mmCIF file of C-alpha atoms in Angstrom:
data_model
loop_
_atom_site.group_PDB
_atom_site.id
_atom_site.type_symbol
_atom_site.label_atom_id
_atom_site.label_comp_id
_atom_site.label_asym_id
_atom_site.label_seq_id
_atom_site.Cartn_x
_atom_site.Cartn_y
_atom_site.Cartn_z
ATOM 1 C CA UNK A 260 0.000 0.007 -0.002
ATOM 2 C CA UNK A 261 3.035 2.290 -0.358
ATOM 3 C CA UNK A 262 1.399 3.984 -3.350
ATOM 4 C CA UNK A 263 -1.545 4.973 -1.182
ATOM 5 C CA UNK A 264 0.617 7.188 1.013
ATOM 6 C CA UNK A 265 3.217 8.120 -1.620
ATOM 7 C CA UNK A 266 2.409 11.835 -1.727
ATOM 8 C CA UNK A 267 2.530 12.021 2.060
ATOM 9 C CA UNK A 268 5.849 10.143 2.153
ATOM 10 C CA UNK A 269 7.312 12.625 -0.352
ATOM 11 C CA UNK A 270 6.759 15.390 2.173
ATOM 12 C CA UNK A 271 10.149 15.850 3.981
ATOM 13 C CA UNK A 272 8.535 16.247 7.387
ATOM 14 C CA UNK A 273 7.088 12.721 7.203
ATOM 15 C CA UNK A 274 9.034 10.505 4.791
ATOM 16 C CA UNK A 275 9.130 6.704 5.002
ATOM 17 C CA UNK A 276 10.175 6.688 8.649
ATOM 18 C CA UNK A 277 7.432 9.096 9.647
ATOM 19 C CA UNK A 278 4.822 7.123 7.726
ATOM 20 C CA UNK A 279 5.866 3.977 9.570
ATOM 21 C CA UNK A 280 5.466 5.825 12.867
ATOM 22 C CA UNK A 281 2.000 7.097 11.873
ATOM 23 C CA UNK A 282 0.999 3.525 11.077
ATOM 24 C CA UNK A 283 2.110 2.316 14.502
ATOM 25 C CA UNK A 284 0.320 4.973 16.603
ATOM 26 C CA UNK A 285 -3.026 5.062 18.440
ATOM 27 C CA UNK A 286 -5.119 8.246 18.607
ATOM 28 C CA UNK A 287 -8.060 8.801 20.918
ATOM 29 C CA UNK A 288 -10.706 11.170 19.491
ATOM 30 C CA UNK A 289 -13.074 12.686 22.040
ATOM 31 C CA UNK A 290 -16.186 13.633 20.081
ATOM 32 C CA UNK A 291 -17.434 12.788 16.599
ATOM 33 C CA UNK A 292 -19.034 16.088 15.684
ATOM 34 C CA UNK A 293 -17.586 18.774 13.432
ATOM 35 C CA UNK A 294 -13.992 18.691 14.711
ATOM 36 C CA UNK A 295 -14.039 14.985 15.448
ATOM 37 C CA UNK A 296 -15.339 13.825 12.084
ATOM 38 C CA UNK A 297 -12.898 16.062 10.195
ATOM 39 C CA UNK A 298 -9.845 15.100 12.236
ATOM 40 C CA UNK A 299 -10.788 11.429 12.135
ATOM 41 C CA UNK A 300 -11.083 11.413 8.354
ATOM 42 C CA UNK A 301 -7.707 13.090 7.909
ATOM 43 C CA UNK A 302 -5.991 10.611 10.250
ATOM 44 C CA UNK A 303 -7.648 7.575 8.665
ATOM 45 C CA UNK A 304 -6.735 8.722 5.169
ATOM 46 C CA UNK A 305 -3.174 9.292 6.423
ATOM 47 C CA UNK A 306 -2.872 5.685 7.599
ATOM 48 C CA UNK A 307 -3.041 5.988 11.366
ATOM 49 C CA UNK A 308 -2.595 2.564 12.982
ATOM 50 C CA UNK A 309 -5.498 2.735 15.450
ATOM 51 C CA UNK A 310 -8.276 5.233 16.078
ATOM 52 C CA UNK A 311 -10.643 5.144 19.024
ATOM 53 C CA UNK A 312 -13.558 7.564 18.718
ATOM 54 C CA UNK A 313 -16.117 8.194 21.441
ATOM 55 C CA UNK A 314 -19.283 10.268 21.209
ATOM 56 C CA UNK A 315 -22.548 10.401 23.153
ATOM 57 C CA UNK A 316 -24.849 11.913 20.509
ATOM 58 C CA UNK A 317 -26.594 10.850 17.300
ATOM 59 C CA UNK A 318 -26.755 12.388 13.839
ATOM 60 C CA UNK A 319 -29.301 15.164 13.221
ATOM 61 C CA UNK A 320 -30.108 17.181 10.109
ATOM 62 C CA UNK A 321 -28.395 20.327 11.477
ATOM 63 C CA UNK A 322 -25.100 18.401 11.622
ATOM 64 C CA UNK A 323 -24.865 17.869 7.862
ATOM 65 C CA UNK A 324 -23.833 21.470 7.148
ATOM 66 C CA UNK A 325 -20.389 20.953 8.708
ATOM 67 C CA UNK A 326 -19.903 17.385 9.985
ATOM 68 C CA UNK A 327 -18.371 15.811 6.914
ATOM 69 C CA UNK A 328 -18.680 12.073 7.617
ATOM 70 C CA UNK A 329 -22.474 11.978 7.784
ATOM 71 C CA UNK A 330 -25.337 11.652 5.303
ATOM 72 C CA UNK A 331 -29.102 12.100 5.139
ATOM 73 C CA UNK A 332 -29.448 8.351 5.583
ATOM 74 C CA UNK A 333 -27.637 8.583 8.942
ATOM 75 C CA UNK A 334 -30.128 11.292 9.975
ATOM 76 C CA UNK A 335 -33.180 9.249 8.972
ATOM 77 C CA UNK A 336 -31.872 6.235 10.848
ATOM 78 C CA UNK A 337 -30.907 8.350 13.911
ATOM 79 C CA UNK A 338 -27.526 6.628 13.931
ATOM 80 C CA UNK A 339 -25.209 7.444 16.810
ATOM 81 C CA UNK A 340 -22.346 9.561 15.507
ATOM 82 C CA UNK A 341 -19.706 7.089 16.654
ATOM 83 C CA UNK A 342 -21.406 4.233 14.762
ATOM 84 C CA UNK A 343 -21.945 6.309 11.604
ATOM 85 C CA UNK A 344 -18.357 7.563 11.751
ATOM 86 C CA UNK A 345 -16.993 4.027 12.141
ATOM 87 C CA UNK A 346 -18.956 2.822 9.102
ATOM 88 C CA UNK A 347 -17.758 5.679 6.914
ATOM 89 C CA UNK A 348 -14.131 5.575 8.116
ATOM 90 C CA UNK A 349 -13.845 1.818 7.491
ATOM 91 C CA UNK A 350 -15.081 2.408 3.950
ATOM 92 C CA UNK A 351 -12.324 5.025 3.503
ATOM 93 C CA UNK A 352 -9.458 2.897 4.789
ATOM 94 C CA UNK A 353 -10.051 -0.720 5.768
ATOM 95 C CA UNK A 354 -6.440 -1.109 6.968
ATOM 96 C CA UNK A 355 -7.004 1.171 9.972
ATOM 97 C CA UNK A 356 -8.161 -0.402 13.230
ATOM 98 C CA UNK A 357 -11.157 1.663 14.296
ATOM 99 C CA UNK A 358 -13.018 1.364 17.580
ATOM 100 C CA UNK A 359 -16.251 3.304 18.017
ATOM 101 C CA UNK A 360 -17.727 3.874 21.477
ATOM 102 C CA UNK A 361 -21.253 5.185 21.912
ATOM 103 C CA UNK A 362 -21.182 6.790 25.319
ATOM 104 C CA UNK A 363 -20.116 9.592 27.584
ATOM 105 C CA UNK A 364 -16.434 10.453 27.882
ATOM 106 C CA UNK A 365 -16.509 10.640 31.669
ATOM 107 C CA UNK A 366 -13.307 10.477 33.725
ATOM 108 C CA UNK A 367 -13.515 6.705 34.396
ATOM 109 C CA UNK A 368 -13.929 6.012 30.688
ATOM 110 C CA UNK A 369 -11.158 8.433 29.738
ATOM 111 C CA UNK A 370 -8.700 6.846 32.170
ATOM 112 C CA UNK A 371 -9.433 3.419 30.743
ATOM 113 C CA UNK A 372 -9.175 4.583 27.133
ATOM 114 C CA UNK A 373 -5.912 6.417 27.841
ATOM 115 C CA UNK A 374 -4.056 3.096 28.188
ATOM 116 C CA UNK A 375 -1.921 2.538 25.106
ATOM 117 C CA UNK A 376 -2.843 5.915 23.579
ATOM 118 C CA UNK A 377 -0.220 8.097 21.913
ATOM 119 C CA UNK A 378 -2.330 11.216 21.417
ATOM 120 C CA UNK A 379 -5.699 12.638 22.479
ATOM 121 C CA UNK A 380 -7.592 15.048 20.243
ATOM 122 C CA UNK A 381 -10.254 17.282 21.760
ATOM 123 C CA UNK A 382 -13.368 17.415 19.609
ATOM 124 C CA UNK A 383 -15.906 17.891 22.359
ATOM 125 C CA UNK A 384 -18.238 20.797 23.083
ATOM 126 C CA UNK A 385 -18.032 21.271 26.839
ATOM 127 C CA UNK A 386 -15.433 22.227 29.409
ATOM 128 C CA UNK A 387 -16.283 19.540 31.931
ATOM 129 C CA UNK A 388 -15.027 16.935 29.463
ATOM 130 C CA UNK A 389 -12.081 19.064 28.360
ATOM 131 C CA UNK A 390 -10.873 19.488 31.948
ATOM 132 C CA UNK A 391 -11.099 15.741 32.475
ATOM 133 C CA UNK A 392 -9.110 15.213 29.257
ATOM 134 C CA UNK A 393 -6.552 17.684 30.567
ATOM 135 C CA UNK A 394 -6.137 15.817 33.855
ATOM 136 C CA UNK A 395 -5.934 12.418 32.168
ATOM 137 C CA UNK A 396 -3.321 13.853 29.817
ATOM 138 C CA UNK A 397 -1.207 15.110 32.701
ATOM 139 C CA UNK A 398 -1.642 12.024 34.851
ATOM 140 C CA UNK A 399 -0.651 9.584 32.105
ATOM 141 C CA UNK A 400 1.762 11.934 30.240
ATOM 142 C CA UNK A 401 -0.152 11.815 26.952
ATOM 143 C CA UNK A 402 -0.081 14.840 24.576
ATOM 144 C CA UNK A 403 -3.414 16.325 23.635
ATOM 145 C CA UNK A 404 -4.633 19.002 21.224
ATOM 146 C CA UNK A 405 -7.293 21.462 22.302
ATOM 147 C CA UNK A 406 -9.610 22.868 19.633
ATOM 148 C CA UNK A 407 -12.814 24.893 19.504
ATOM 149 C CA UNK A 408 -14.840 26.909 17.019
ATOM 150 C CA UNK A 409 -18.037 28.933 16.898
ATOM 151 C CA UNK A 410 -19.384 31.416 14.377
ATOM 152 C CA UNK A 411 -16.396 32.317 12.184
ATOM 153 C CA UNK A 412 -13.965 32.059 15.103
ATOM 154 C CA UNK A 413 -11.731 29.197 16.190
ATOM 155 C CA UNK A 414 -8.735 28.345 18.332
ATOM 156 C CA UNK A 415 -6.223 25.593 19.013
ATOM 157 C CA UNK A 416 -3.392 24.810 21.416
ATOM 158 C CA UNK A 417 -1.126 21.802 21.726
ATOM 159 C CA UNK A 418 -0.473 20.538 25.250
ATOM 160 C CA UNK A 419 2.637 18.449 25.974
ATOM 161 C CA UNK A 420 2.791 17.256 29.603
ATOM 162 C CA UNK A 421 5.925 18.475 31.364
ATOM 163 C CA UNK A 422 6.661 20.994 28.618
ATOM 164 C CA UNK A 423 3.744 23.348 27.940
ATOM 165 C CA UNK A 424 1.141 24.933 30.191
ATOM 166 C CA UNK A 425 -1.974 22.779 30.544
ATOM 167 C CA UNK A 426 -5.568 23.877 29.965
ATOM 168 C CA UNK A 427 -6.009 24.582 33.667
ATOM 169 C CA UNK A 428 -3.071 26.996 33.480
ATOM 170 C CA UNK A 429 -4.502 28.710 30.404
ATOM 171 C CA UNK A 430 -7.804 29.380 32.137
ATOM 172 C CA UNK A 431 -5.971 31.760 34.465
ATOM 173 C CA UNK A 432 -5.158 34.085 31.536
ATOM 174 C CA UNK A 433 -7.492 33.352 28.597
ATOM 175 C CA UNK A 434 -11.329 33.549 28.858
ATOM 176 C CA UNK A 435 -12.027 30.337 26.958
ATOM 177 C CA UNK A 436 -15.421 29.463 28.443
ATOM 178 C CA UNK A 437 -17.410 31.962 26.388
ATOM 179 C CA UNK A 438 -16.479 30.171 23.180
ATOM 180 C CA UNK A 439 -17.776 26.718 23.986
ATOM 181 C CA UNK A 440 -21.502 27.202 23.429
ATOM 182 C CA UNK A 441 -23.235 29.771 21.264
ATOM 183 C CA UNK A 442 -26.582 30.272 19.562
ATOM 184 C CA UNK A 443 -25.051 32.488 16.842
ATOM 185 C CA UNK A 444 -24.320 29.508 14.594
ATOM 186 C CA UNK A 445 -21.164 28.381 12.866
ATOM 187 C CA UNK A 446 -19.767 28.340 9.348
ATOM 188 C CA UNK A 447 -17.982 25.318 7.937
ATOM 189 C CA UNK A 448 -14.757 27.172 6.957
ATOM 190 C CA UNK A 449 -14.130 27.965 10.635
ATOM 191 C CA UNK A 450 -14.503 24.260 11.402
ATOM 192 C CA UNK A 451 -12.074 23.335 8.624
ATOM 193 C CA UNK A 452 -9.491 25.870 9.802
ATOM 194 C CA UNK A 453 -9.621 24.538 13.366
ATOM 195 C CA UNK A 454 -9.325 20.966 12.039
ATOM 196 C CA UNK A 455 -6.318 21.962 9.937
ATOM 197 C CA UNK A 456 -4.496 23.356 12.981
ATOM 198 C CA UNK A 457 -5.292 20.299 15.071
ATOM 199 C CA UNK A 458 -4.458 17.669 12.455
ATOM 200 C CA UNK A 459 -1.179 19.347 11.449
ATOM 201 C CA UNK A 460 -0.087 19.301 15.094
ATOM 202 C CA UNK A 461 -1.239 15.692 15.332
ATOM 203 C CA UNK A 462 1.079 14.672 12.468
ATOM 204 C CA UNK A 463 4.020 16.366 14.172
ATOM 205 C CA UNK A 464 3.382 14.438 17.375
ATOM 206 C CA UNK A 465 2.785 11.137 15.598
ATOM 207 C CA UNK A 466 6.071 11.351 13.645
ATOM 208 C CA UNK A 467 7.777 12.593 16.843
ATOM 209 C CA UNK A 468 9.029 15.847 15.360
ATOM 210 C CA UNK A 469 8.859 17.627 18.701
ATOM 211 C CA UNK A 470 10.811 20.680 17.561
ATOM 212 C CA UNK A 471 8.165 21.458 14.922
ATOM 213 C CA UNK A 472 5.256 21.598 17.385
ATOM 214 C CA UNK A 473 3.670 25.032 17.595
ATOM 215 C CA UNK A 474 4.348 26.632 20.979
ATOM 216 C CA UNK A 475 1.662 29.310 20.611
ATOM 217 C CA UNK A 476 -2.048 29.562 21.250
ATOM 218 C CA UNK A 477 -3.726 30.216 17.892
ATOM 219 C CA UNK A 478 -6.958 32.175 17.557
ATOM 220 C CA UNK A 479 -8.621 33.325 14.340
ATOM 221 C CA UNK A 480 -11.774 34.933 12.945
ATOM 222 C CA UNK A 481 -12.215 34.167 9.242
ATOM 223 C CA UNK A 482 -15.027 36.675 8.754
ATOM 224 C CA UNK A 483 -13.067 39.560 10.194
ATOM 225 C CA UNK A 484 -9.774 38.405 8.657
ATOM 226 C CA UNK A 485 -8.097 38.205 12.053
ATOM 227 C CA UNK A 486 -5.360 35.795 13.113
ATOM 228 C CA UNK A 487 -3.550 35.797 16.453
ATOM 229 C CA UNK A 488 -0.700 33.621 17.720
ATOM 230 C CA UNK A 489 0.198 34.095 21.379
ATOM 231 C CA UNK A 490 3.234 32.735 23.239
ATOM 232 C CA UNK A 491 2.016 30.880 26.316
ATOM 233 C CA UNK A 492 5.213 29.737 28.058
ATOM 234 C CA UNK A 493 4.727 32.179 30.912
ATOM 235 C CA UNK A 494 1.212 30.824 31.543
ATOM 236 C CA UNK A 495 2.643 27.664 33.104
ATOM 237 C CA UNK A 496 1.758 27.801 36.804
ATOM 238 C CA UNK A 497 3.782 25.934 39.417
ATOM 239 C CA UNK A 498 0.775 25.722 41.724
ATOM 240 C CA UNK A 499 -1.534 24.257 39.062
ATOM 241 C CA UNK A 500 -3.460 21.288 40.491
ATOM 242 C CA UNK A 501 -3.379 19.562 37.124
ATOM 243 C CA UNK A 502 0.238 19.989 36.007
ATOM 244 C CA UNK A 503 2.029 21.800 38.842
ATOM 245 C CA UNK A 504 4.581 20.650 41.376
ATOM 246 C CA UNK A 505 1.982 18.806 43.488
ATOM 247 C CA UNK A 506 -0.852 17.766 41.103
ATOM 248 C CA UNK A 507 -4.096 16.344 42.478
ATOM 249 C CA UNK A 508 -5.974 16.043 39.144
ATOM 250 C CA UNK A 509 -9.136 17.667 40.522
ATOM 251 C CA UNK A 510 -11.277 17.066 37.436
ATOM 252 C CA UNK A 511 -10.990 13.301 37.849
ATOM 253 C CA UNK A 512 -12.617 13.606 41.290
ATOM 254 C CA UNK A 513 -16.199 12.313 41.441
ATOM 255 C CA UNK A 514 -17.250 15.311 43.513
ATOM 256 C CA UNK A 515 -16.479 17.655 40.598
ATOM 257 C CA UNK A 516 -18.792 15.914 38.124
ATOM 258 C CA UNK A 517 -22.366 16.560 37.183
ATOM 259 C CA UNK A 518 -25.070 14.035 36.394
ATOM 260 C CA UNK A 519 -26.899 16.484 34.130
ATOM 261 C CA UNK A 520 -25.467 18.485 31.252
ATOM 262 C CA UNK A 521 -27.005 21.096 28.907
ATOM 263 C CA UNK A 522 -25.742 20.216 25.420
ATOM 264 C CA UNK A 523 -23.946 23.015 23.646
ATOM 265 C CA UNK A 524 -26.125 25.231 21.430
ATOM 266 C CA UNK A 525 -29.238 23.049 21.778
ATOM 267 C CA UNK A 526 -32.412 22.898 23.860
ATOM 268 C CA UNK A 527 -31.308 19.505 25.159
ATOM 269 C CA UNK A 528 -30.297 18.131 28.534
ATOM 270 C CA UNK A 529 -28.290 14.950 28.964
ATOM 271 C CA UNK A 530 -28.974 12.853 32.061
ATOM 272 C CA UNK A 531 -26.617 10.117 33.219
ATOM 273 C CA UNK A 532 -28.064 7.557 35.645
ATOM 274 C CA UNK A 533 -26.336 7.364 39.016
ATOM 275 C CA UNK A 534 -26.039 3.594 38.623
ATOM 276 C CA UNK A 535 -24.331 2.512 35.397
ATOM 277 C CA UNK A 536 -25.604 -0.540 33.526
ATOM 278 C CA UNK A 537 -26.772 -1.647 30.117
ATOM 279 C CA UNK A 538 -30.446 -1.151 29.254
ATOM 280 C CA UNK A 539 -32.425 -3.706 27.232
ATOM 281 C CA UNK A 540 -33.795 -1.386 24.542
ATOM 282 C CA UNK A 541 -36.127 -4.046 23.165
ATOM 283 C CA UNK A 542 -37.711 -4.697 26.557
ATOM 284 C CA UNK A 543 -37.937 -0.999 27.339
ATOM 285 C CA UNK A 544 -39.549 -0.277 23.969
ATOM 286 C CA UNK A 545 -42.269 -2.831 24.700
ATOM 287 C CA UNK A 546 -42.950 -1.349 28.130
ATOM 288 C CA UNK A 547 -43.171 2.220 26.876
ATOM 289 C CA UNK A 548 -45.304 1.267 23.893
ATOM 290 C CA UNK A 549 -47.813 -0.395 26.234
ATOM 291 C CA UNK A 550 -47.981 2.857 28.225
ATOM 292 C CA UNK A 551 -49.009 4.857 25.157
ATOM 293 C CA UNK A 552 -45.666 6.401 24.190
ATOM 294 C CA UNK A 553 -44.642 6.681 20.564
ATOM 295 C CA UNK A 554 -41.411 4.670 20.347
ATOM 296 C CA UNK A 555 -38.959 4.371 17.478
ATOM 297 C CA UNK A 556 -35.527 2.868 17.641
ATOM 298 C CA UNK A 557 -32.513 1.109 16.197
ATOM 299 C CA UNK A 558 -29.912 -1.210 17.754
ATOM 300 C CA UNK A 559 -28.255 1.770 19.476
ATOM 301 C CA UNK A 560 -31.061 3.939 20.903
ATOM 302 C CA UNK A 561 -34.785 4.564 21.433
ATOM 303 C CA UNK A 562 -36.620 7.760 20.565
ATOM 304 C CA UNK A 563 -39.649 8.218 22.833
ATOM 305 C CA UNK A 564 -42.357 10.811 22.268
ATOM 306 C CA UNK A 565 -45.441 11.823 24.218
ATOM 307 C CA UNK A 566 -47.017 15.077 23.087
ATOM 308 C CA UNK A 567 -44.387 17.794 22.726
ATOM 309 C CA UNK A 568 -41.763 15.969 24.765
ATOM 310 C CA UNK A 569 -39.084 13.732 23.255
ATOM 311 C CA UNK A 570 -36.414 11.680 24.939
ATOM 312 C CA UNK A 571 -33.673 9.596 23.354
ATOM 313 C CA UNK A 572 -32.379 6.703 25.460
ATOM 314 C CA UNK A 573 -29.056 4.941 24.827
ATOM 315 C CA UNK A 574 -27.966 1.436 25.788
ATOM 316 C CA UNK A 575 -25.821 2.737 28.652
ATOM 317 C CA UNK A 576 -28.865 4.360 30.283
ATOM 318 C CA UNK A 577 -28.026 7.922 29.255
ATOM 319 C CA UNK A 578 -30.894 9.991 28.002
ATOM 320 C CA UNK A 579 -31.204 13.205 25.998
ATOM 321 C CA UNK A 580 -34.274 15.279 26.897
ATOM 322 C CA UNK A 581 -35.088 17.491 23.918
ATOM 323 C CA UNK A 582 -36.939 20.811 23.989
ATOM 324 C CA UNK A 583 -35.666 22.170 27.294
ATOM 325 C CA UNK A 584 -32.675 23.667 29.073
ATOM 326 C CA UNK A 585 -34.403 23.339 32.454
ATOM 327 C CA UNK A 586 -32.513 20.697 34.416
ATOM 328 C CA UNK A 587 -35.339 20.190 36.929
ATOM 329 C CA UNK A 588 -37.917 19.697 34.199
ATOM 330 C CA UNK A 589 -35.597 17.360 32.302
ATOM 331 C CA UNK A 590 -35.141 15.202 35.405
ATOM 332 C CA UNK A 591 -38.901 15.026 35.901
ATOM 333 C CA UNK A 592 -39.408 13.884 32.291
ATOM 334 C CA UNK A 593 -36.689 11.269 32.725
ATOM 335 C CA UNK A 594 -38.172 9.956 35.972
ATOM 336 C CA UNK A 595 -41.687 9.892 34.528
ATOM 337 C CA UNK A 596 -40.678 7.933 31.443
ATOM 338 C CA UNK A 597 -37.985 5.687 32.947
ATOM 339 C CA UNK A 598 -39.726 5.146 36.256
#
C-alpha cells in the first residue's frame, strides 16, 4: 500500500520513517461532531494505525452542514455519531483499526481509554469533558490537542505534559469558556481551519518531530480576517493542580462531576443515571409502547415521544431530553418515562 501514502511520504517532514510511525500509533478522538469527524477522516486517510472515537450523541439534520462524515441516511436512521463515523471511516481505509464507542467520555472512561494511547484530540463541546481530558493527559503523560470553534472564530493549542502549560493553566489568563456554546451559529470554513491546525499538530506528534510543534495559542476569525498567535510559556503555573509541582488532578474527582449536562447550542439536557448498567432497549420499547408512548428505535437507541416531549435513550442508560434547558424539568421527564 506504499502507493496509497506516496504523496505524504514525499513530504520531507514525514518521509518513510514518519509514515511507519503514523502507522504504529493510536489516537483517541473525544467527540465525533464537526472537529471529530474532520480530524478522524484526515488521520484515517493518512494511515493511522489505530483510532478510538467516542461520542454520546446521534446524527441530526443540522449536523450535515459541517460534519463531513455523515449523510441524510444517517439522519433518517438516527444513527449514533460514533457508529456512523466508524462505518464511513472503514469504507475510507479498511487497513485502519477503528473502535467506536457510543457513550459519555466521563473520567472513568477516559482513564481506561488512555491506556496505550499516543495522542488525544479534543473534539468535544463542553469544558467539563475538556478538563477531564486535561487531567488524564497530565496524569498519564499523553499529549493532547485542544480545539474549538463557533461562528467564524476558532482556536487551538497543543499541550505536551511536562513541557507546555496545561488547559487549567490557560484558564488563568485566557477567557475560553465563552467560546464553547453559542446560539449564533457556525460556518464550515471555521471548522475546517480549526481541524487543519489540530491535524497538522497531530502529524508532528505522531512522527515525533517535537521541535516542529507550535508553541503558541492560535486564535482566528475568518469573517473579520483576524489571526492571532500568542506565546504561552509564561502561563505555566507551578501551583496548578493539574500539572504543577503537586498535582491532584481535581477534574478526575467524582465530587467535581455533574449528572446532568446542557448540550452546547441546543435545547437539550443529557442525564446520566447514578447507577451505570446496560439497558435492554427491546424490553424498554415494549414497556413504553404499552404505556401509550410513541417509540422508534434502532440497535443503538430509542426515541420516545409523548405530546411535545421527546427523549432519546441509549444502551448505557443515558438519555437526551429534547426541547428544554431546564434541568429540573428534564429530570422530571426522565423519571416519569424511565420510572
